[in-house]
Amino acid sequence: MSDSVSDCTENRSAVTEAEVEALVRGICFKTGPPRTLGVEVEWLVHELRIPQLPVTPERLEAAYAALRTVPLKSALTVEPGGQLELSSPPAASLTECIATVSADLDAVRSALAEHDLGLVGVGQDPWHSPRRFLHEPRYDAMEACLDRTGPAGRAMMCTSASVQVCLDAGYEEPGPLGLGRRWWLAHQLGAVLVAAFANSPLATRRPTGWRSTRQLLWTEIGPGRAGAPALDGAPRESWARHVLDAPVMCVRRDEGPWDVPEGLTFREWTRSGAPRPPTREDLDYHISTLFPPVRPRGHLELRMIDAQPGDDGWIVPLAVTAALFDDPEAAETAYRTVKPLAERAVGRPAPHNPLWLDAARYGPADPELREAAVTCFVAALEALPRLGADATVTDAVAAYLNRYVVQGRCPADDLLDRLRGTDSRALGKDIRT
């Protein structure tokens, strides 16, 4: 949501429908051998010792002002509800990516601790109702647009957090590391990742009935804004069609509030030219307002994983995902494993299909998803040394496999157990671990 796009709308040339299609095909998939890896880690920011207490906007602003002076290799941004996000630079290896983000997180935590604040890894704030921290034209327009489909949009903006893994698009040619295979795999394996790493079963201190309430929120926002394209065509063509037929969130202005049209697709905008002709910058911005579970941005951005507990919990989904996509043997195993699961999607795009809904509701308690997750984790464990991962990473993945996946559990189950057995203070204390 914090994608940086120029707000300037003056002196720009209009784009036609054909130009938009060509631009989307050219900019959203950059093919070649998978060489780089990235991760975006989002965190809720709360009181260091009692996370369930609210933090005033003034305290957040003071802490973030101090953070902006801290030298980091990762890009640091603030989400609409005050969540923090670190976006790593492209890394040449899993080890490099982990080292960079770990060092940056240490620096961020130290700076926040000076203000008695800390980071909490959970997919959906279990205590607080949505409250917007950033008041900018972009987020005013986003809130007005998303409010039309119900309260899920505000919750997504202000109370959710994730681990987003960024992978190269892959080879142009077919095969386990080819673009077509990786695009398909991301949308099918994505359900397994939702289930295995579900960590958001609560909202306003109550169980929601879903292991990943965060994923439920994305579903409720609707297919035009948060859905994937159909997988019945080549990735470039499918995504270009999806971008053109997706609703425009807003029409930016240099001054004053932005227009929030209703029911206007980008295709219709290029044809009508009203309220003004769209530009290349409008196209770039429009793409940044689409939130599918897999977003092509030259690379593939996998957006379906809940934020994880613990200081280093984000490393496990990063390592598992990287191994299952970038190691040819593990990628082939993952493909064969999830192929039977695709039947449960009944031809509907993610996340608005039964497979993804079951993953979000039940997590790995779903027998088929659990079996697939076990197979994929084992394949990832075998592949990680081939990707240069050290024993610290492989031990963390193995521990997660044994503690959660084999048992048909996920971090959401820990939160539910604590809620049933302790008071809210104990829940707040334990949620960081």
XYZ file of C-alpha atoms in Angstrom:
433
model
C 0.000 0.000 0.000
C 2.946 2.318 0.500
C 4.172 2.056 -3.087
C 5.857 5.277 -4.092
C 4.342 6.843 -7.199
C 4.679 10.435 -8.367
C 1.705 12.651 -7.541
C 2.424 15.049 -10.407
C -0.303 15.037 -13.054
C 0.681 18.081 -15.097
C 2.146 18.067 -18.611
C 1.792 14.327 -19.136
C 0.830 12.602 -22.377
C -2.328 10.510 -22.451
C -2.059 6.760 -23.041
C -4.342 4.733 -25.268
C -5.823 1.348 -24.502
C -3.347 -0.355 -26.836
C -0.421 1.487 -25.245
C -1.561 0.452 -21.777
C -1.689 -3.194 -22.798
C 1.790 -3.005 -24.305
C 3.201 -1.193 -21.285
C 1.746 -3.689 -18.815
C 3.132 -6.625 -20.767
C 6.535 -5.001 -20.902
C 6.965 -3.709 -17.363
C 5.288 -6.302 -15.140
C 7.249 -9.446 -16.086
C 11.026 -9.254 -16.524
C 12.262 -12.698 -17.498
C 15.636 -14.308 -17.025
C 17.304 -16.762 -14.672
C 16.141 -16.430 -11.044
C 19.092 -14.664 -9.441
C 17.708 -12.231 -6.875
C 15.398 -12.387 -3.895
C 13.691 -9.844 -1.683
C 11.346 -9.597 1.265
C 8.993 -6.962 2.652
C 8.227 -7.336 6.340
C 5.362 -5.418 7.911
C 4.960 -4.975 11.658
C 2.411 -3.599 14.057
C 3.952 -1.053 16.423
C 2.793 -1.144 20.037
C 3.801 -0.417 23.593
C 7.001 -2.303 24.307
C 5.801 -3.996 27.485
C 2.009 -4.050 27.133
C 1.224 -4.259 23.414
C -2.542 -4.118 23.820
C -2.379 -0.503 25.037
C -3.009 2.062 22.287
C -0.178 4.329 21.130
C -1.019 7.952 20.448
C -0.322 9.390 16.986
C 2.013 11.925 18.586
C 4.217 9.191 20.045
C 4.270 7.329 16.754
C 5.248 10.470 14.862
C 8.076 11.190 17.279
C 9.386 7.645 17.031
C 9.162 7.618 13.238
C 10.952 10.947 13.005
C 13.827 9.400 14.946
C 13.729 6.293 12.758
C 14.178 8.370 9.608
C 17.648 9.316 10.857
C 18.743 5.682 11.231
C 20.858 4.450 8.299
C 19.245 1.355 6.759
C 19.859 -0.678 3.635
C 16.172 -1.547 3.390
C 13.533 1.005 2.471
C 11.425 1.973 5.474
C 7.842 3.093 4.936
C 4.820 3.698 7.132
C 1.446 2.163 6.344
C -1.886 4.011 6.747
C -2.544 2.691 10.258
C 1.000 3.325 11.468
C 2.400 -0.122 10.673
C 6.069 -0.182 9.722
C 7.383 -1.897 6.605
C 10.959 -2.742 5.683
C 11.539 -3.577 2.008
C 14.874 -5.211 1.341
C 16.987 -4.346 -1.689
C 17.272 -7.180 -4.234
C 19.688 -9.717 -2.779
C 21.938 -12.114 -4.668
C 21.215 -14.916 -2.200
C 18.935 -15.961 0.626
C 21.801 -15.502 3.083
C 22.410 -11.933 1.926
C 18.725 -11.073 2.135
C 18.402 -12.420 5.678
C 21.574 -10.678 6.858
C 20.512 -7.305 5.460
C 16.999 -7.327 6.877
C 18.091 -8.761 10.237
C 20.626 -5.962 10.710
C 18.071 -3.338 9.723
C 15.474 -4.781 12.096
C 17.983 -4.678 14.962
C 18.534 -0.996 14.273
C 14.803 -0.295 14.017
C 14.048 -2.099 17.273
C 16.773 -0.195 19.101
C 15.441 3.132 17.865
C 11.856 2.250 18.795
C 12.892 1.015 22.230
C 14.149 4.533 22.990
C 10.486 5.526 22.744
C 9.234 2.479 24.706
C 7.787 0.981 21.516
C 8.259 -2.417 19.928
C 7.387 -4.471 16.865
C 4.706 -7.152 16.966
C 4.467 -9.870 14.329
C 0.828 -10.826 13.781
C -1.265 -10.732 10.622
C -4.169 -8.744 12.081
C -4.144 -6.501 15.131
C -5.914 -8.596 17.803
C -6.717 -5.645 20.062
C -7.543 -2.424 18.259
C -10.134 -1.224 15.792
C -8.851 0.424 12.607
C -7.514 3.947 13.138
C -5.754 5.813 10.379
C -2.387 7.372 11.198
C -1.574 8.819 7.775
C -3.881 11.496 6.413
C -2.893 12.087 2.812
C -4.931 12.416 -0.400
C -3.923 8.905 -1.463
C -5.225 7.299 1.698
C -8.286 9.536 1.937
C -9.241 8.336 -1.547
C -8.379 4.727 -0.750
C -10.547 4.754 2.351
C -13.481 6.303 0.473
C -13.157 3.711 -2.280
C -12.789 0.674 -0.021
C -15.609 1.773 2.290
C -18.012 0.998 -0.561
C -17.452 -2.727 -0.049
C -17.683 -2.685 3.755
C -15.325 -2.445 6.747
C -12.691 -4.890 5.458
C -10.841 -2.179 3.555
C -10.200 -0.017 6.620
C -9.036 -3.059 8.587
C -6.680 -4.026 5.771
C -5.269 -0.502 5.626
C -4.819 0.048 9.340
C -4.565 -3.228 11.267
C -2.944 -5.844 9.012
C 0.671 -6.902 8.504
C 2.401 -9.478 6.336
C 5.580 -11.079 5.081
C 5.823 -10.509 1.334
C 8.358 -12.557 -0.613
C 9.668 -11.133 -3.891
C 10.964 -13.553 -6.531
C 12.317 -13.144 -10.033
C 9.706 -13.885 -12.685
C 11.762 -16.737 -14.129
C 12.869 -17.891 -17.545
C 10.900 -17.132 -20.655
C 11.157 -20.809 -21.614
C 9.041 -23.616 -20.085
C 10.262 -25.718 -17.177
C 10.249 -25.619 -13.373
C 11.868 -22.170 -13.335
C 9.906 -20.812 -16.288
C 7.619 -17.795 -16.050
C 4.435 -19.722 -16.815
C 5.151 -22.418 -14.242
C 6.148 -19.934 -11.510
C 3.056 -17.803 -12.138
C 0.782 -20.831 -11.864
C 2.658 -22.235 -8.860
C 2.451 -18.956 -6.966
C -1.340 -19.008 -7.155
C -1.717 -22.678 -6.146
C 1.104 -22.977 -3.616
C -0.101 -19.663 -2.225
C -2.999 -21.425 -0.528
C -0.549 -23.766 1.218
C 1.474 -20.774 2.398
C -1.691 -19.088 3.696
C -2.521 -22.199 5.715
C 0.957 -23.005 7.014
C 1.688 -19.460 8.197
C -1.786 -18.333 9.302
C -1.352 -15.989 12.263
C -4.397 -13.754 12.609
C -7.315 -15.495 14.358
C -8.461 -12.525 16.455
C -10.046 -9.116 16.002
C -10.968 -6.770 18.847
C -9.829 -9.512 21.275
C -12.276 -12.123 19.977
C -11.817 -15.175 17.746
C -13.107 -14.574 14.238
C -13.471 -18.238 13.289
C -10.628 -17.904 10.770
C -6.980 -18.842 11.230
C -6.053 -16.011 8.841
C -8.454 -13.143 9.357
C -6.081 -11.030 7.314
C -6.670 -13.246 4.293
C -10.406 -13.060 4.900
C -10.197 -9.269 4.747
C -8.516 -9.376 1.359
C -11.257 -11.664 0.116
C -13.982 -9.327 1.345
C -12.459 -6.347 -0.460
C -13.508 -7.987 -3.713
C -12.016 -9.538 -6.854
C -11.610 -6.302 -8.788
C -9.285 -4.813 -6.167
C -7.764 -7.805 -4.374
C -8.313 -10.739 -6.714
C -6.006 -12.534 -9.101
C -6.628 -12.768 -12.832
C -7.881 -16.006 -14.288
C -5.150 -18.567 -14.958
C -6.598 -19.602 -18.314
C -4.088 -17.703 -20.447
C -0.466 -16.599 -20.688
C 0.607 -14.500 -17.677
C 1.244 -11.283 -19.606
C -2.061 -11.362 -21.439
C -4.042 -12.316 -18.340
C -2.481 -9.606 -16.196
C -2.821 -6.894 -18.854
C -6.507 -7.728 -19.227
C -6.935 -7.691 -15.456
C -5.269 -4.279 -15.115
C -7.425 -2.760 -17.840
C -10.664 -4.195 -16.461
C -9.942 -3.398 -12.790
C -11.804 -0.442 -11.243
C -9.934 2.833 -10.925
C -9.491 3.676 -7.256
C -9.065 7.412 -7.761
C -8.165 10.153 -10.210
C -5.339 12.176 -8.741
C -5.264 15.945 -8.580
C -2.419 18.362 -7.972
C -4.564 20.231 -5.454
C -7.535 19.334 -3.300
C -9.104 15.925 -2.658
C -8.781 13.276 -5.331
C -11.810 12.081 -7.296
C -13.087 8.615 -6.372
C -15.108 7.378 -9.370
C -17.492 4.478 -8.993
C -17.448 1.635 -11.493
C -14.884 3.199 -13.838
C -12.348 0.678 -15.173
C -9.008 1.744 -16.557
C -10.082 0.485 -19.967
C -13.147 2.716 -19.859
C -11.012 5.631 -18.689
C -8.696 5.329 -21.711
C -11.709 5.259 -24.020
C -13.663 8.147 -22.479
C -10.813 10.412 -21.432
C -12.978 11.719 -18.599
C -12.636 13.357 -16.145
C -9.234 13.825 -17.834
C -7.179 11.538 -20.086
C -5.096 8.975 -18.154
C -1.302 9.174 -18.345
C 1.542 6.707 -17.929
C 1.872 7.921 -14.344
C -1.827 7.185 -13.808
C -1.249 3.647 -15.090
C 1.680 3.127 -12.721
C -0.430 4.424 -9.861
C -3.428 2.295 -10.855
C -1.292 -0.865 -10.766
C -0.095 0.096 -7.266
C -3.727 0.168 -6.078
C -4.350 -3.451 -7.093
C -3.709 -5.946 -4.305
C -3.858 -9.481 -5.753
C -2.216 -12.304 -3.807
C 0.529 -12.402 -6.462
C 1.421 -9.034 -7.972
C 3.812 -8.852 -10.923
C 6.068 -5.820 -10.715
C 8.834 -6.988 -13.015
C 9.333 -9.643 -10.350
C 6.628 -11.641 -8.559
C 5.463 -10.255 -5.225
C 3.804 -12.964 -3.079
C 1.492 -11.133 -0.696
C -0.475 -13.898 1.048
C 1.638 -14.677 4.127
C 0.642 -13.305 7.555
C 3.242 -11.502 9.644
C 4.958 -14.015 11.909
C 5.644 -14.093 15.660
C 9.088 -13.572 17.125
C 11.962 -11.371 16.055
C 13.067 -13.821 13.352
C 9.786 -15.537 12.499
C 9.759 -13.911 9.047
C 12.834 -15.903 8.020
C 10.993 -19.241 7.806
C 8.389 -18.223 5.180
C 11.096 -16.404 3.227
C 13.371 -19.454 3.223
C 10.625 -21.968 2.433
C 9.215 -19.878 -0.398
C 12.627 -19.166 -1.913
C 13.548 -22.862 -1.851
C 10.275 -23.996 -3.432
C 10.604 -21.526 -6.297
C 14.328 -21.143 -6.957
C 15.614 -24.690 -6.502
C 14.576 -26.698 -9.611
C 14.125 -29.986 -7.751
C 12.074 -28.443 -4.953
C 10.039 -26.448 -7.478
C 9.161 -29.644 -9.320
C 8.141 -31.321 -6.068
C 5.989 -28.346 -5.099
C 4.321 -28.349 -8.518
C 3.445 -32.063 -8.327
C 2.255 -31.660 -4.738
C -0.154 -28.778 -5.278
C -1.434 -29.832 -8.698
C -4.186 -32.053 -7.194
C -5.206 -29.190 -4.875
C -5.977 -27.014 -7.893
C -9.189 -28.977 -8.413
C -10.519 -27.463 -5.179
C -10.200 -24.004 -6.702
C -12.959 -25.023 -9.178
C -11.518 -22.705 -11.789
C -12.013 -19.515 -9.764
C -9.176 -17.025 -9.309
C -7.462 -16.705 -5.933
C -8.294 -15.839 -3.246
C -12.005 -16.079 -4.067
C -12.190 -19.838 -4.395
C -12.856 -22.746 -2.001
C -9.186 -23.767 -1.754
C -8.013 -20.370 -0.569
C -11.021 -19.885 1.695
C -10.394 -23.237 3.383
C -6.723 -22.341 3.814
C -7.653 -19.097 5.548
C -10.380 -20.632 7.682
C -8.771 -23.886 8.815
C -5.040 -23.476 8.219
C -3.147 -26.780 8.190
C -5.947 -28.437 10.165
C -7.338 -29.086 6.682
C -5.952 -32.605 5.964
C -5.059 -32.038 2.316
C -3.406 -28.713 2.988
C -1.487 -30.198 5.890
C -0.224 -33.088 3.751
C 0.823 -30.705 0.979
C 2.540 -28.402 3.456
C 4.521 -31.255 5.010
C 5.741 -32.416 1.601
C 6.672 -28.884 0.559
C 8.513 -28.124 3.812
C 10.518 -31.340 3.519
C 11.420 -30.454 -0.074
C 12.422 -26.958 1.041
C 14.609 -28.363 3.817
C 16.440 -30.555 1.343
C 16.896 -27.642 -1.052
C 18.029 -24.947 1.360
C 21.661 -26.143 1.655
C 21.833 -26.088 -2.152
C 20.813 -22.404 -1.966
C 23.601 -21.718 0.529
C 21.450 -21.560 3.664
C 23.296 -22.221 6.910
C 22.269 -24.397 9.820
C 20.520 -21.519 11.595
C 18.031 -21.217 8.750
C 17.532 -24.934 8.180
C 17.111 -25.525 11.921
C 14.444 -22.798 12.065
C 12.542 -24.359 9.157
C 12.812 -27.834 10.668
C 11.588 -26.557 14.040
C 8.610 -24.866 12.398
C 7.797 -28.028 10.450
C 7.791 -30.149 13.594
C 6.100 -27.659 15.892
C 3.336 -26.611 13.533
C 2.928 -28.239 10.142
C 3.310 -31.881 11.149
C 0.878 -31.256 13.990
C -1.696 -29.598 11.721
C -1.162 -26.326 13.580
C -0.068 -22.786 12.791
C 0.821 -19.734 14.914
C -2.863 -18.782 14.991
C -3.508 -21.841 17.143
C -1.018 -20.593 19.730
C -2.889 -17.292 19.981
C -6.195 -19.084 20.378
C -4.755 -21.363 23.072
C -3.421 -18.384 25.003
C -6.724 -16.577 24.731
C -8.591 -19.547 26.157
C -6.125 -20.063 28.983
C -4.970 -16.571 30.005
C -6.268 -13.050 30.397
C -5.660 -10.290 27.846
C -2.529 -9.085 29.635
C -0.931 -12.509 29.250
C -1.980 -12.620 25.608
C -0.335 -9.256 25.036
C 2.844 -10.359 26.748
C 3.166 -13.631 24.876
C 2.205 -12.566 21.377
C 5.719 -11.354 20.605
C 7.235 -14.817 21.093
